[in-house]
Amino acid sequence: MLNIIKSDLYRVFRGKAIYIAIIFILFLAAVSCFSMSPGHIGITSSSEEQQLVEDEEILNKVYETDSILETRELMKEYGAYPLDKEQLGANANLYYFFIIVVVIVLVTDLSNSTAKNTLSSAISRKKYYMSKLITCIGLGTFLVLINNYGSYLINLIMNGKEFSAGLLEITKLTILQLPILYGIISMLVCIGFCFRKTGTFNSITIPLIMVIQLVIMGVATLFHFDANNILNYEFQYIIGNLVSNPSNTYILKTLVLAVFYIITFNVIGYRVFRKTEIK
């Protein structure tokens, strides 16, 4: 199992994709720090500026301008706030980088003959599955740390301490978010083992988060109930809520949900993989 992990890591860091992903993560962090506004991919419950700015006059000016420089000056005019903390609230964006990791580590092997060659040796399917899961979670953790501490350092350099939550707070929020992020990586690994083809995997996973949100909101509209009761436990909302001073009860519920994701998706993924003929 250790040899498979070493081989995958060697292949990942020898290729270009992981470095492109890191550069893009740091670029997005730099843009967010310069514009002084965290950016989300997907549907959000409210505007980021609305959460950060309570001064209606400044908020209206932010909405009216399309200049990043002017937005930066307006946000600075509002006063100090923990921008790096708010950036962590947009960490659902990391989902798309996790897709890249799972494709490189797992799906490419299953699409080609590499997995069959590995399994034809003395490696059991259980060890193969665990080695791929551990590698994906390890690389996912690596990207999370690059993103979170990279955002912290870039923000500190660009905007100063008055716009920073501090290293201890960033570490605390990282720890709070990791379980649900591991649950999402487990889901992607499960999908990879279930469908095995790169094209199929990408067509399912890339729009998945937004599709789930649209379905929840559509069902809520159809049956006339408050969508927020469900959306509060949807991935993107959990990531955002965990940085906005959540209650201990909410943290515990999201932890239970994360454990449920990790166990359920890995049980499904392994059972499917165990019964599937690898061609």
PDB file of C-alpha atoms in Angstrom:
ATOM      1  CA  MET A   1       0.000   0.000   0.000  1.00  0.00           C
ATOM      2  CA  LEU A   2       2.829   2.396   0.877  1.00  0.00           C
ATOM      3  CA  ASN A   3       4.443   1.768  -2.505  1.00  0.00           C
ATOM      4  CA  ILE A   4       1.217   2.752  -4.298  1.00  0.00           C
ATOM      5  CA  ILE A   5       1.009   5.968  -2.272  1.00  0.00           C
ATOM      6  CA  LYS A   6       4.653   6.797  -3.020  1.00  0.00           C
ATOM      7  CA  SER A   7       4.141   6.042  -6.702  1.00  0.00           C
ATOM      8  CA  ASP A   8       1.046   8.257  -6.873  1.00  0.00           C
ATOM      9  CA  LEU A   9       2.760  11.134  -5.075  1.00  0.00           C
ATOM     10  CA  TYR A  10       5.769  10.860  -7.373  1.00  0.00           C
ATOM     11  CA  ARG A  11       3.461  10.930 -10.407  1.00  0.00           C
ATOM     12  CA  VAL A  12       1.450  13.866  -9.054  1.00  0.00           C
ATOM     13  CA  PHE A  13       4.428  16.063  -8.191  1.00  0.00           C
ATOM     14  CA  ARG A  14       6.254  15.145 -11.374  1.00  0.00           C
ATOM     15  CA  GLY A  15       3.327  16.396 -13.445  1.00  0.00           C
ATOM     16  CA  LYS A  16       2.212  19.961 -14.066  1.00  0.00           C
ATOM     17  CA  ALA A  17      -1.423  19.813 -12.932  1.00  0.00           C
ATOM     18  CA  ILE A  18      -0.764  20.078  -9.179  1.00  0.00           C
ATOM     19  CA  TYR A  19       1.494  23.118  -9.657  1.00  0.00           C
ATOM     20  CA  ILE A  20      -1.040  24.797 -11.926  1.00  0.00           C
ATOM     21  CA  ALA A  21      -3.684  24.162  -9.240  1.00  0.00           C
ATOM     22  CA  ILE A  22      -1.445  25.680  -6.532  1.00  0.00           C
ATOM     23  CA  ILE A  23      -0.674  28.730  -8.672  1.00  0.00           C
ATOM     24  CA  PHE A  24      -4.375  29.209  -9.423  1.00  0.00           C
ATOM     25  CA  ILE A  25      -5.302  28.872  -5.726  1.00  0.00           C
ATOM     26  CA  LEU A  26      -2.746  31.521  -4.752  1.00  0.00           C
ATOM     27  CA  PHE A  27      -3.827  33.725  -7.668  1.00  0.00           C
ATOM     28  CA  LEU A  28      -7.461  33.608  -6.521  1.00  0.00           C
ATOM     29  CA  ALA A  29      -6.325  34.405  -2.972  1.00  0.00           C
ATOM     30  CA  ALA A  30      -4.307  37.393  -4.234  1.00  0.00           C
ATOM     31  CA  VAL A  31      -7.270  38.692  -6.280  1.00  0.00           C
ATOM     32  CA  SER A  32      -9.560  38.352  -3.253  1.00  0.00           C
ATOM     33  CA  CYS A  33      -7.051  40.172  -1.047  1.00  0.00           C
ATOM     34  CA  PHE A  34      -6.544  42.957  -3.569  1.00  0.00           C
ATOM     35  CA  SER A  35     -10.267  43.433  -4.213  1.00  0.00           C
ATOM     36  CA  MET A  36     -10.892  42.926  -0.473  1.00  0.00           C
ATOM     37  CA  SER A  37     -13.814  40.657  -1.203  1.00  0.00           C
ATOM     38  CA  PRO A  38     -13.972  36.845  -1.029  1.00  0.00           C
ATOM     39  CA  GLY A  39     -15.309  35.181  -4.163  1.00  0.00           C
ATOM     40  CA  HIS A  40     -17.673  32.202  -4.357  1.00  0.00           C
ATOM     41  CA  ILE A  41     -18.337  29.755  -7.159  1.00  0.00           C
ATOM     42  CA  GLY A  42     -21.949  28.657  -6.998  1.00  0.00           C
ATOM     43  CA  ILE A  43     -25.090  29.946  -5.303  1.00  0.00           C
ATOM     44  CA  THR A  44     -24.725  31.773  -2.001  1.00  0.00           C
ATOM     45  CA  SER A  45     -27.258  32.721   0.626  1.00  0.00           C
ATOM     46  CA  SER A  46     -26.287  36.374   0.663  1.00  0.00           C
ATOM     47  CA  SER A  47     -23.824  38.826  -0.737  1.00  0.00           C
ATOM     48  CA  GLU A  48     -20.324  38.735   0.666  1.00  0.00           C
ATOM     49  CA  GLU A  49     -20.246  42.513   0.877  1.00  0.00           C
ATOM     50  CA  GLN A  50     -23.582  42.521   2.690  1.00  0.00           C
ATOM     51  CA  GLN A  51     -22.076  40.281   5.351  1.00  0.00           C
ATOM     52  CA  LEU A  52     -18.997  42.475   5.701  1.00  0.00           C
ATOM     53  CA  VAL A  53     -20.441  45.958   5.275  1.00  0.00           C
ATOM     54  CA  GLU A  54     -23.351  47.338   7.259  1.00  0.00           C
ATOM     55  CA  ASP A  55     -22.974  50.936   6.020  1.00  0.00           C
ATOM     56  CA  GLU A  56     -25.686  51.189   3.360  1.00  0.00           C
ATOM     57  CA  GLU A  57     -24.084  54.143   1.594  1.00  0.00           C
ATOM     58  CA  ILE A  58     -20.754  52.333   1.110  1.00  0.00           C
ATOM     59  CA  LEU A  59     -22.560  49.122   0.177  1.00  0.00           C
ATOM     60  CA  ASN A  60     -24.476  50.914  -2.587  1.00  0.00           C
ATOM     61  CA  LYS A  61     -21.233  52.398  -3.911  1.00  0.00           C
ATOM     62  CA  VAL A  62     -19.659  48.910  -3.990  1.00  0.00           C
ATOM     63  CA  TYR A  63     -22.613  47.603  -6.023  1.00  0.00           C
ATOM     64  CA  GLU A  64     -22.424  50.524  -8.444  1.00  0.00           C
ATOM     65  CA  THR A  65     -18.725  50.318  -9.260  1.00  0.00           C
ATOM     66  CA  ASP A  66     -17.084  47.816 -11.591  1.00  0.00           C
ATOM     67  CA  SER A  67     -13.560  48.940 -10.706  1.00  0.00           C
ATOM     68  CA  ILE A  68     -11.490  46.685  -8.441  1.00  0.00           C
ATOM     69  CA  LEU A  69      -9.362  49.663  -7.363  1.00  0.00           C
ATOM     70  CA  GLU A  70     -12.451  51.644  -6.365  1.00  0.00           C
ATOM     71  CA  THR A  71     -13.933  48.647  -4.568  1.00  0.00           C
ATOM     72  CA  ARG A  72     -10.667  48.262  -2.658  1.00  0.00           C
ATOM     73  CA  GLU A  73     -10.725  51.893  -1.556  1.00  0.00           C
ATOM     74  CA  LEU A  74     -14.388  51.681  -0.531  1.00  0.00           C
ATOM     75  CA  MET A  75     -13.795  48.557   1.552  1.00  0.00           C
ATOM     76  CA  LYS A  76     -10.814  50.208   3.233  1.00  0.00           C
ATOM     77  CA  GLU A  77     -12.973  53.244   3.911  1.00  0.00           C
ATOM     78  CA  TYR A  78     -15.445  51.007   5.724  1.00  0.00           C
ATOM     79  CA  GLY A  79     -12.769  50.019   8.218  1.00  0.00           C
ATOM     80  CA  ALA A  80     -10.884  46.978   9.445  1.00  0.00           C
ATOM     81  CA  TYR A  81     -12.443  43.524   9.265  1.00  0.00           C
ATOM     82  CA  PRO A  82     -10.959  39.979   9.127  1.00  0.00           C
ATOM     83  CA  LEU A  83     -10.707  39.508   5.351  1.00  0.00           C
ATOM     84  CA  ASP A  84      -8.676  36.293   5.599  1.00  0.00           C
ATOM     85  CA  LYS A  85     -11.388  34.771   7.776  1.00  0.00           C
ATOM     86  CA  GLU A  86     -14.027  35.710   5.208  1.00  0.00           C
ATOM     87  CA  GLN A  87     -11.882  34.129   2.484  1.00  0.00           C
ATOM     88  CA  LEU A  88     -12.032  30.819   4.343  1.00  0.00           C
ATOM     89  CA  GLY A  89     -15.803  31.138   4.159  1.00  0.00           C
ATOM     90  CA  ALA A  90     -15.413  30.727   0.374  1.00  0.00           C
ATOM     91  CA  ASN A  91     -13.455  27.469   0.689  1.00  0.00           C
ATOM     92  CA  ALA A  92     -16.179  25.534  -1.093  1.00  0.00           C
ATOM     93  CA  ASN A  93     -14.213  26.639  -4.181  1.00  0.00           C
ATOM     94  CA  LEU A  94     -11.623  24.019  -3.203  1.00  0.00           C
ATOM     95  CA  TYR A  95     -14.122  21.368  -4.327  1.00  0.00           C
ATOM     96  CA  TYR A  96     -13.028  21.921  -7.931  1.00  0.00           C
ATOM     97  CA  PHE A  97      -9.369  21.448  -7.031  1.00  0.00           C
ATOM     98  CA  PHE A  98     -10.266  18.214  -5.217  1.00  0.00           C
ATOM     99  CA  ILE A  99     -11.764  17.010  -8.507  1.00  0.00           C
ATOM    100  CA  ILE A 100      -8.369  17.539 -10.165  1.00  0.00           C
ATOM    101  CA  VAL A 101      -6.657  15.535  -7.407  1.00  0.00           C
ATOM    102  CA  VAL A 102      -9.082  12.606  -7.669  1.00  0.00           C
ATOM    103  CA  VAL A 103      -8.789  12.549 -11.467  1.00  0.00           C
ATOM    104  CA  ILE A 104      -4.970  12.442 -11.341  1.00  0.00           C
ATOM    105  CA  VAL A 105      -4.684   9.937  -8.492  1.00  0.00           C
ATOM    106  CA  LEU A 106      -7.625   7.630  -9.154  1.00  0.00           C
ATOM    107  CA  VAL A 107      -9.798   8.108 -12.221  1.00  0.00           C
ATOM    108  CA  THR A 108      -6.915   8.169 -14.705  1.00  0.00           C
ATOM    109  CA  ASP A 109      -5.734   4.798 -13.359  1.00  0.00           C
ATOM    110  CA  LEU A 110      -9.209   3.291 -13.620  1.00  0.00           C
ATOM    111  CA  SER A 111      -9.747   4.688 -17.134  1.00  0.00           C
ATOM    112  CA  ASN A 112      -6.493   3.178 -18.381  1.00  0.00           C
ATOM    113  CA  SER A 113      -4.900  -0.205 -17.805  1.00  0.00           C
ATOM    114  CA  THR A 114      -2.798   0.985 -14.855  1.00  0.00           C
ATOM    115  CA  ALA A 115      -5.249  -0.173 -12.180  1.00  0.00           C
ATOM    116  CA  LYS A 116      -5.597  -3.615 -13.769  1.00  0.00           C
ATOM    117  CA  ASN A 117      -1.833  -4.056 -13.866  1.00  0.00           C
ATOM    118  CA  THR A 118      -1.523  -3.033 -10.210  1.00  0.00           C
ATOM    119  CA  LEU A 119      -4.342  -5.346  -9.080  1.00  0.00           C
ATOM    120  CA  SER A 120      -2.893  -8.275 -11.019  1.00  0.00           C
ATOM    121  CA  SER A 121       0.102  -8.179  -8.673  1.00  0.00           C
ATOM    122  CA  ALA A 122      -0.024  -9.043  -4.966  1.00  0.00           C
ATOM    123  CA  ILE A 123      -2.035  -5.929  -4.073  1.00  0.00           C
ATOM    124  CA  SER A 124      -5.550  -6.557  -2.727  1.00  0.00           C
ATOM    125  CA  ARG A 125      -8.469  -4.345  -3.706  1.00  0.00           C
ATOM    126  CA  LYS A 126      -8.814  -3.204  -0.103  1.00  0.00           C
ATOM    127  CA  LYS A 127      -5.212  -1.969  -0.006  1.00  0.00           C
ATOM    128  CA  TYR A 128      -5.615  -0.363  -3.420  1.00  0.00           C
ATOM    129  CA  TYR A 129      -8.772   1.449  -2.328  1.00  0.00           C
ATOM    130  CA  MET A 130      -7.227   2.648   0.944  1.00  0.00           C
ATOM    131  CA  SER A 131      -4.036   3.826  -0.738  1.00  0.00           C
ATOM    132  CA  LYS A 132      -6.027   5.925  -3.221  1.00  0.00           C
ATOM    133  CA  LEU A 133      -8.265   7.350  -0.478  1.00  0.00           C
ATOM    134  CA  ILE A 134      -5.304   8.240   1.758  1.00  0.00           C
ATOM    135  CA  THR A 135      -3.458   9.880  -1.146  1.00  0.00           C
ATOM    136  CA  CYS A 136      -6.505  11.934  -2.166  1.00  0.00           C
ATOM    137  CA  ILE A 137      -7.149  13.068   1.417  1.00  0.00           C
ATOM    138  CA  GLY A 138      -3.457  13.831   1.932  1.00  0.00           C
ATOM    139  CA  LEU A 139      -3.218  15.930  -1.225  1.00  0.00           C
ATOM    140  CA  GLY A 140      -6.559  17.557  -0.415  1.00  0.00           C
ATOM    141  CA  THR A 141      -5.213  18.548   3.008  1.00  0.00           C
ATOM    142  CA  PHE A 142      -2.087  19.916   1.332  1.00  0.00           C
ATOM    143  CA  LEU A 143      -4.188  22.149  -0.939  1.00  0.00           C
ATOM    144  CA  VAL A 144      -6.355  23.308   1.982  1.00  0.00           C
ATOM    145  CA  LEU A 145      -3.266  24.351   3.947  1.00  0.00           C
ATOM    146  CA  ILE A 146      -1.777  26.117   0.912  1.00  0.00           C
ATOM    147  CA  ASN A 147      -5.056  27.951   0.383  1.00  0.00           C
ATOM    148  CA  ASN A 148      -5.733  28.923   4.006  1.00  0.00           C
ATOM    149  CA  TYR A 149      -2.254  29.932   5.099  1.00  0.00           C
ATOM    150  CA  GLY A 150      -1.482  31.366   1.663  1.00  0.00           C
ATOM    151  CA  SER A 151      -4.565  33.587   1.975  1.00  0.00           C
ATOM    152  CA  TYR A 152      -3.480  34.590   5.475  1.00  0.00           C
ATOM    153  CA  LEU A 153       0.048  35.571   4.384  1.00  0.00           C
ATOM    154  CA  ILE A 154      -1.014  37.324   1.172  1.00  0.00           C
ATOM    155  CA  ASN A 155      -3.668  39.296   3.047  1.00  0.00           C
ATOM    156  CA  LEU A 156      -1.183  40.216   5.778  1.00  0.00           C
ATOM    157  CA  ILE A 157       1.281  41.520   3.187  1.00  0.00           C
ATOM    158  CA  MET A 158      -1.298  43.383   1.092  1.00  0.00           C
ATOM    159  CA  ASN A 159      -3.654  44.736   3.727  1.00  0.00           C
ATOM    160  CA  GLY A 160      -1.938  44.570   7.110  1.00  0.00           C
ATOM    161  CA  LYS A 161      -2.854  43.156  10.502  1.00  0.00           C
ATOM    162  CA  GLU A 162      -6.010  45.242  10.864  1.00  0.00           C
ATOM    163  CA  PHE A 163      -7.637  43.137   8.135  1.00  0.00           C
ATOM    164  CA  SER A 164      -6.477  39.808   9.549  1.00  0.00           C
ATOM    165  CA  ALA A 165      -8.158  37.443  12.008  1.00  0.00           C
ATOM    166  CA  GLY A 166      -4.763  36.156  13.137  1.00  0.00           C
ATOM    167  CA  LEU A 167      -2.875  32.904  12.709  1.00  0.00           C
ATOM    168  CA  LEU A 168      -4.575  31.166  15.648  1.00  0.00           C
ATOM    169  CA  GLU A 169      -8.072  31.899  14.306  1.00  0.00           C
ATOM    170  CA  ILE A 170      -7.120  30.710  10.811  1.00  0.00           C
ATOM    171  CA  THR A 171      -5.794  27.462  12.309  1.00  0.00           C
ATOM    172  CA  LYS A 172      -8.962  26.967  14.348  1.00  0.00           C
ATOM    173  CA  LEU A 173     -11.196  27.504  11.299  1.00  0.00           C
ATOM    174  CA  THR A 174      -9.049  25.151   9.222  1.00  0.00           C
ATOM    175  CA  ILE A 175      -9.539  22.401  11.813  1.00  0.00           C
ATOM    176  CA  LEU A 176     -13.298  23.045  11.875  1.00  0.00           C
ATOM    177  CA  GLN A 177     -13.584  22.783   8.088  1.00  0.00           C
ATOM    178  CA  LEU A 178     -11.361  19.753   7.502  1.00  0.00           C
ATOM    179  CA  PRO A 179     -13.909  17.043   8.500  1.00  0.00           C
ATOM    180  CA  ILE A 180     -16.559  18.152   5.986  1.00  0.00           C
ATOM    181  CA  LEU A 181     -13.858  18.635   3.340  1.00  0.00           C
ATOM    182  CA  TYR A 182     -12.743  15.041   3.965  1.00  0.00           C
ATOM    183  CA  GLY A 183     -16.375  13.987   3.565  1.00  0.00           C
ATOM    184  CA  ILE A 184     -16.517  15.692   0.165  1.00  0.00           C
ATOM    185  CA  ILE A 185     -13.227  14.091  -0.922  1.00  0.00           C
ATOM    186  CA  SER A 186     -14.680  10.719   0.125  1.00  0.00           C
ATOM    187  CA  MET A 187     -17.723  11.444  -2.039  1.00  0.00           C
ATOM    188  CA  LEU A 188     -15.507  12.228  -5.034  1.00  0.00           C
ATOM    189  CA  VAL A 189     -13.467   9.052  -4.475  1.00  0.00           C
ATOM    190  CA  CYS A 190     -16.715   7.068  -4.298  1.00  0.00           C
ATOM    191  CA  ILE A 191     -17.942   8.576  -7.581  1.00  0.00           C
ATOM    192  CA  GLY A 192     -14.551   7.832  -9.134  1.00  0.00           C
ATOM    193  CA  PHE A 193     -14.709   4.151  -8.179  1.00  0.00           C
ATOM    194  CA  CYS A 194     -18.359   3.865  -9.245  1.00  0.00           C
ATOM    195  CA  PHE A 195     -18.026   5.401 -12.725  1.00  0.00           C
ATOM    196  CA  ARG A 196     -14.284   5.017 -13.478  1.00  0.00           C
ATOM    197  CA  LYS A 197     -14.234   7.002 -16.745  1.00  0.00           C
ATOM    198  CA  THR A 198     -12.736  10.499 -16.699  1.00  0.00           C
ATOM    199  CA  GLY A 199     -15.406  12.031 -18.935  1.00  0.00           C
ATOM    200  CA  THR A 200     -18.262  10.548 -16.922  1.00  0.00           C
ATOM    201  CA  PHE A 201     -16.637  11.527 -13.627  1.00  0.00           C
ATOM    202  CA  ASN A 202     -16.149  15.140 -14.727  1.00  0.00           C
ATOM    203  CA  SER A 203     -19.661  15.457 -16.148  1.00  0.00           C
ATOM    204  CA  ILE A 204     -21.114  14.334 -12.800  1.00  0.00           C
ATOM    205  CA  THR A 205     -18.851  16.101 -10.330  1.00  0.00           C
ATOM    206  CA  ILE A 206     -18.242  19.518 -11.903  1.00  0.00           C
ATOM    207  CA  PRO A 207     -21.893  20.721 -11.830  1.00  0.00           C
ATOM    208  CA  LEU A 208     -22.876  18.621  -8.787  1.00  0.00           C
ATOM    209  CA  ILE A 209     -22.708  21.296  -6.060  1.00  0.00           C
ATOM    210  CA  MET A 210     -24.778  23.829  -8.004  1.00  0.00           C
ATOM    211  CA  VAL A 211     -27.253  21.167  -9.138  1.00  0.00           C
ATOM    212  CA  ILE A 212     -27.837  20.063  -5.524  1.00  0.00           C
ATOM    213  CA  GLN A 213     -28.439  23.672  -4.462  1.00  0.00           C
ATOM    214  CA  LEU A 214     -30.870  24.257  -7.329  1.00  0.00           C
ATOM    215  CA  VAL A 215     -32.759  21.061  -6.537  1.00  0.00           C
ATOM    216  CA  ILE A 216     -33.079  22.010  -2.853  1.00  0.00           C
ATOM    217  CA  MET A 217     -34.332  25.491  -3.728  1.00  0.00           C
ATOM    218  CA  GLY A 218     -36.677  24.124  -6.391  1.00  0.00           C
ATOM    219  CA  VAL A 219     -38.216  21.565  -4.022  1.00  0.00           C
ATOM    220  CA  ALA A 220     -38.526  24.230  -1.314  1.00  0.00           C
ATOM    221  CA  THR A 221     -40.380  26.515  -3.721  1.00  0.00           C
ATOM    222  CA  LEU A 222     -42.631  23.698  -4.923  1.00  0.00           C
ATOM    223  CA  PHE A 223     -43.610  22.491  -1.454  1.00  0.00           C
ATOM    224  CA  HIS A 224     -43.506  25.919   0.242  1.00  0.00           C
ATOM    225  CA  PHE A 225     -40.982  25.326   3.019  1.00  0.00           C
ATOM    226  CA  ASP A 226     -37.934  27.278   4.184  1.00  0.00           C
ATOM    227  CA  ALA A 227     -34.963  26.101   2.091  1.00  0.00           C
ATOM    228  CA  ASN A 228     -32.505  27.464   4.667  1.00  0.00           C
ATOM    229  CA  ASN A 229     -33.401  24.623   7.049  1.00  0.00           C
ATOM    230  CA  ILE A 230     -31.820  22.228   4.537  1.00  0.00           C
ATOM    231  CA  LEU A 231     -29.276  24.554   2.934  1.00  0.00           C
ATOM    232  CA  ASN A 232     -27.622  25.145   6.321  1.00  0.00           C
ATOM    233  CA  TYR A 233     -26.361  21.558   6.017  1.00  0.00           C
ATOM    234  CA  GLU A 234     -25.382  21.779   2.347  1.00  0.00           C
ATOM    235  CA  PHE A 235     -21.619  21.740   1.671  1.00  0.00           C
ATOM    236  CA  GLN A 236     -21.095  25.332   0.526  1.00  0.00           C
ATOM    237  CA  TYR A 237     -23.269  26.726   3.304  1.00  0.00           C
ATOM    238  CA  ILE A 238     -21.526  24.613   5.962  1.00  0.00           C
ATOM    239  CA  ILE A 239     -18.131  25.953   4.869  1.00  0.00           C
ATOM    240  CA  GLY A 240     -19.420  29.520   5.134  1.00  0.00           C
ATOM    241  CA  ASN A 241     -21.317  29.004   8.376  1.00  0.00           C
ATOM    242  CA  LEU A 242     -18.297  27.487  10.130  1.00  0.00           C
ATOM    243  CA  VAL A 243     -16.447  30.805   9.895  1.00  0.00           C
ATOM    244  CA  SER A 244     -19.342  32.953  11.144  1.00  0.00           C
ATOM    245  CA  ASN A 245     -19.134  32.094  14.854  1.00  0.00           C
ATOM    246  CA  PRO A 246     -21.377  28.997  14.781  1.00  0.00           C
ATOM    247  CA  SER A 247     -22.821  27.465  17.940  1.00  0.00           C
ATOM    248  CA  ASN A 248     -21.281  24.351  19.463  1.00  0.00           C
ATOM    249  CA  THR A 249     -24.452  22.478  18.506  1.00  0.00           C
ATOM    250  CA  TYR A 250     -24.057  23.415  14.846  1.00  0.00           C
ATOM    251  CA  ILE A 251     -20.367  22.426  14.864  1.00  0.00           C
ATOM    252  CA  LEU A 252     -21.281  19.051  16.370  1.00  0.00           C
ATOM    253  CA  LYS A 253     -24.027  18.479  13.789  1.00  0.00           C
ATOM    254  CA  THR A 254     -21.680  19.255  10.900  1.00  0.00           C
ATOM    255  CA  LEU A 255     -19.056  16.938  12.413  1.00  0.00           C
ATOM    256  CA  VAL A 256     -21.614  14.112  12.618  1.00  0.00           C
ATOM    257  CA  LEU A 257     -22.613  14.822   9.001  1.00  0.00           C
ATOM    258  CA  ALA A 258     -18.949  14.744   7.935  1.00  0.00           C
ATOM    259  CA  VAL A 259     -18.383  11.383   9.656  1.00  0.00           C
ATOM    260  CA  PHE A 260     -21.548  10.079   7.998  1.00  0.00           C
ATOM    261  CA  TYR A 261     -20.251  11.195   4.587  1.00  0.00           C
ATOM    262  CA  ILE A 262     -16.821   9.628   5.161  1.00  0.00           C
ATOM    263  CA  ILE A 263     -18.218   6.265   6.298  1.00  0.00           C
ATOM    264  CA  THR A 264     -21.134   6.032   3.852  1.00  0.00           C
ATOM    265  CA  PHE A 265     -19.329   7.072   0.685  1.00  0.00           C
ATOM    266  CA  ASN A 266     -16.299   4.911   1.402  1.00  0.00           C
ATOM    267  CA  VAL A 267     -18.440   1.862   2.186  1.00  0.00           C
ATOM    268  CA  ILE A 268     -20.348   2.370  -1.088  1.00  0.00           C
ATOM    269  CA  GLY A 269     -17.185   3.079  -3.071  1.00  0.00           C
ATOM    270  CA  TYR A 270     -15.337   0.025  -1.753  1.00  0.00           C
ATOM    271  CA  ARG A 271     -18.282  -2.347  -2.230  1.00  0.00           C
ATOM    272  CA  VAL A 272     -18.756  -1.221  -5.828  1.00  0.00           C
ATOM    273  CA  PHE A 273     -15.021  -1.481  -6.510  1.00  0.00           C
ATOM    274  CA  ARG A 274     -14.803  -4.941  -4.949  1.00  0.00           C
ATOM    275  CA  LYS A 275     -17.531  -6.307  -7.247  1.00  0.00           C
ATOM    276  CA  THR A 276     -16.486  -4.479 -10.413  1.00  0.00           C
ATOM    277  CA  GLU A 277     -14.377  -6.048 -13.117  1.00  0.00           C
ATOM    278  CA  ILE A 278     -11.502  -3.712 -13.960  1.00  0.00           C
ATOM    279  CA  LYS A 279     -10.764  -3.792 -17.691  1.00  0.00           C
TER     280      LYS A 279
END
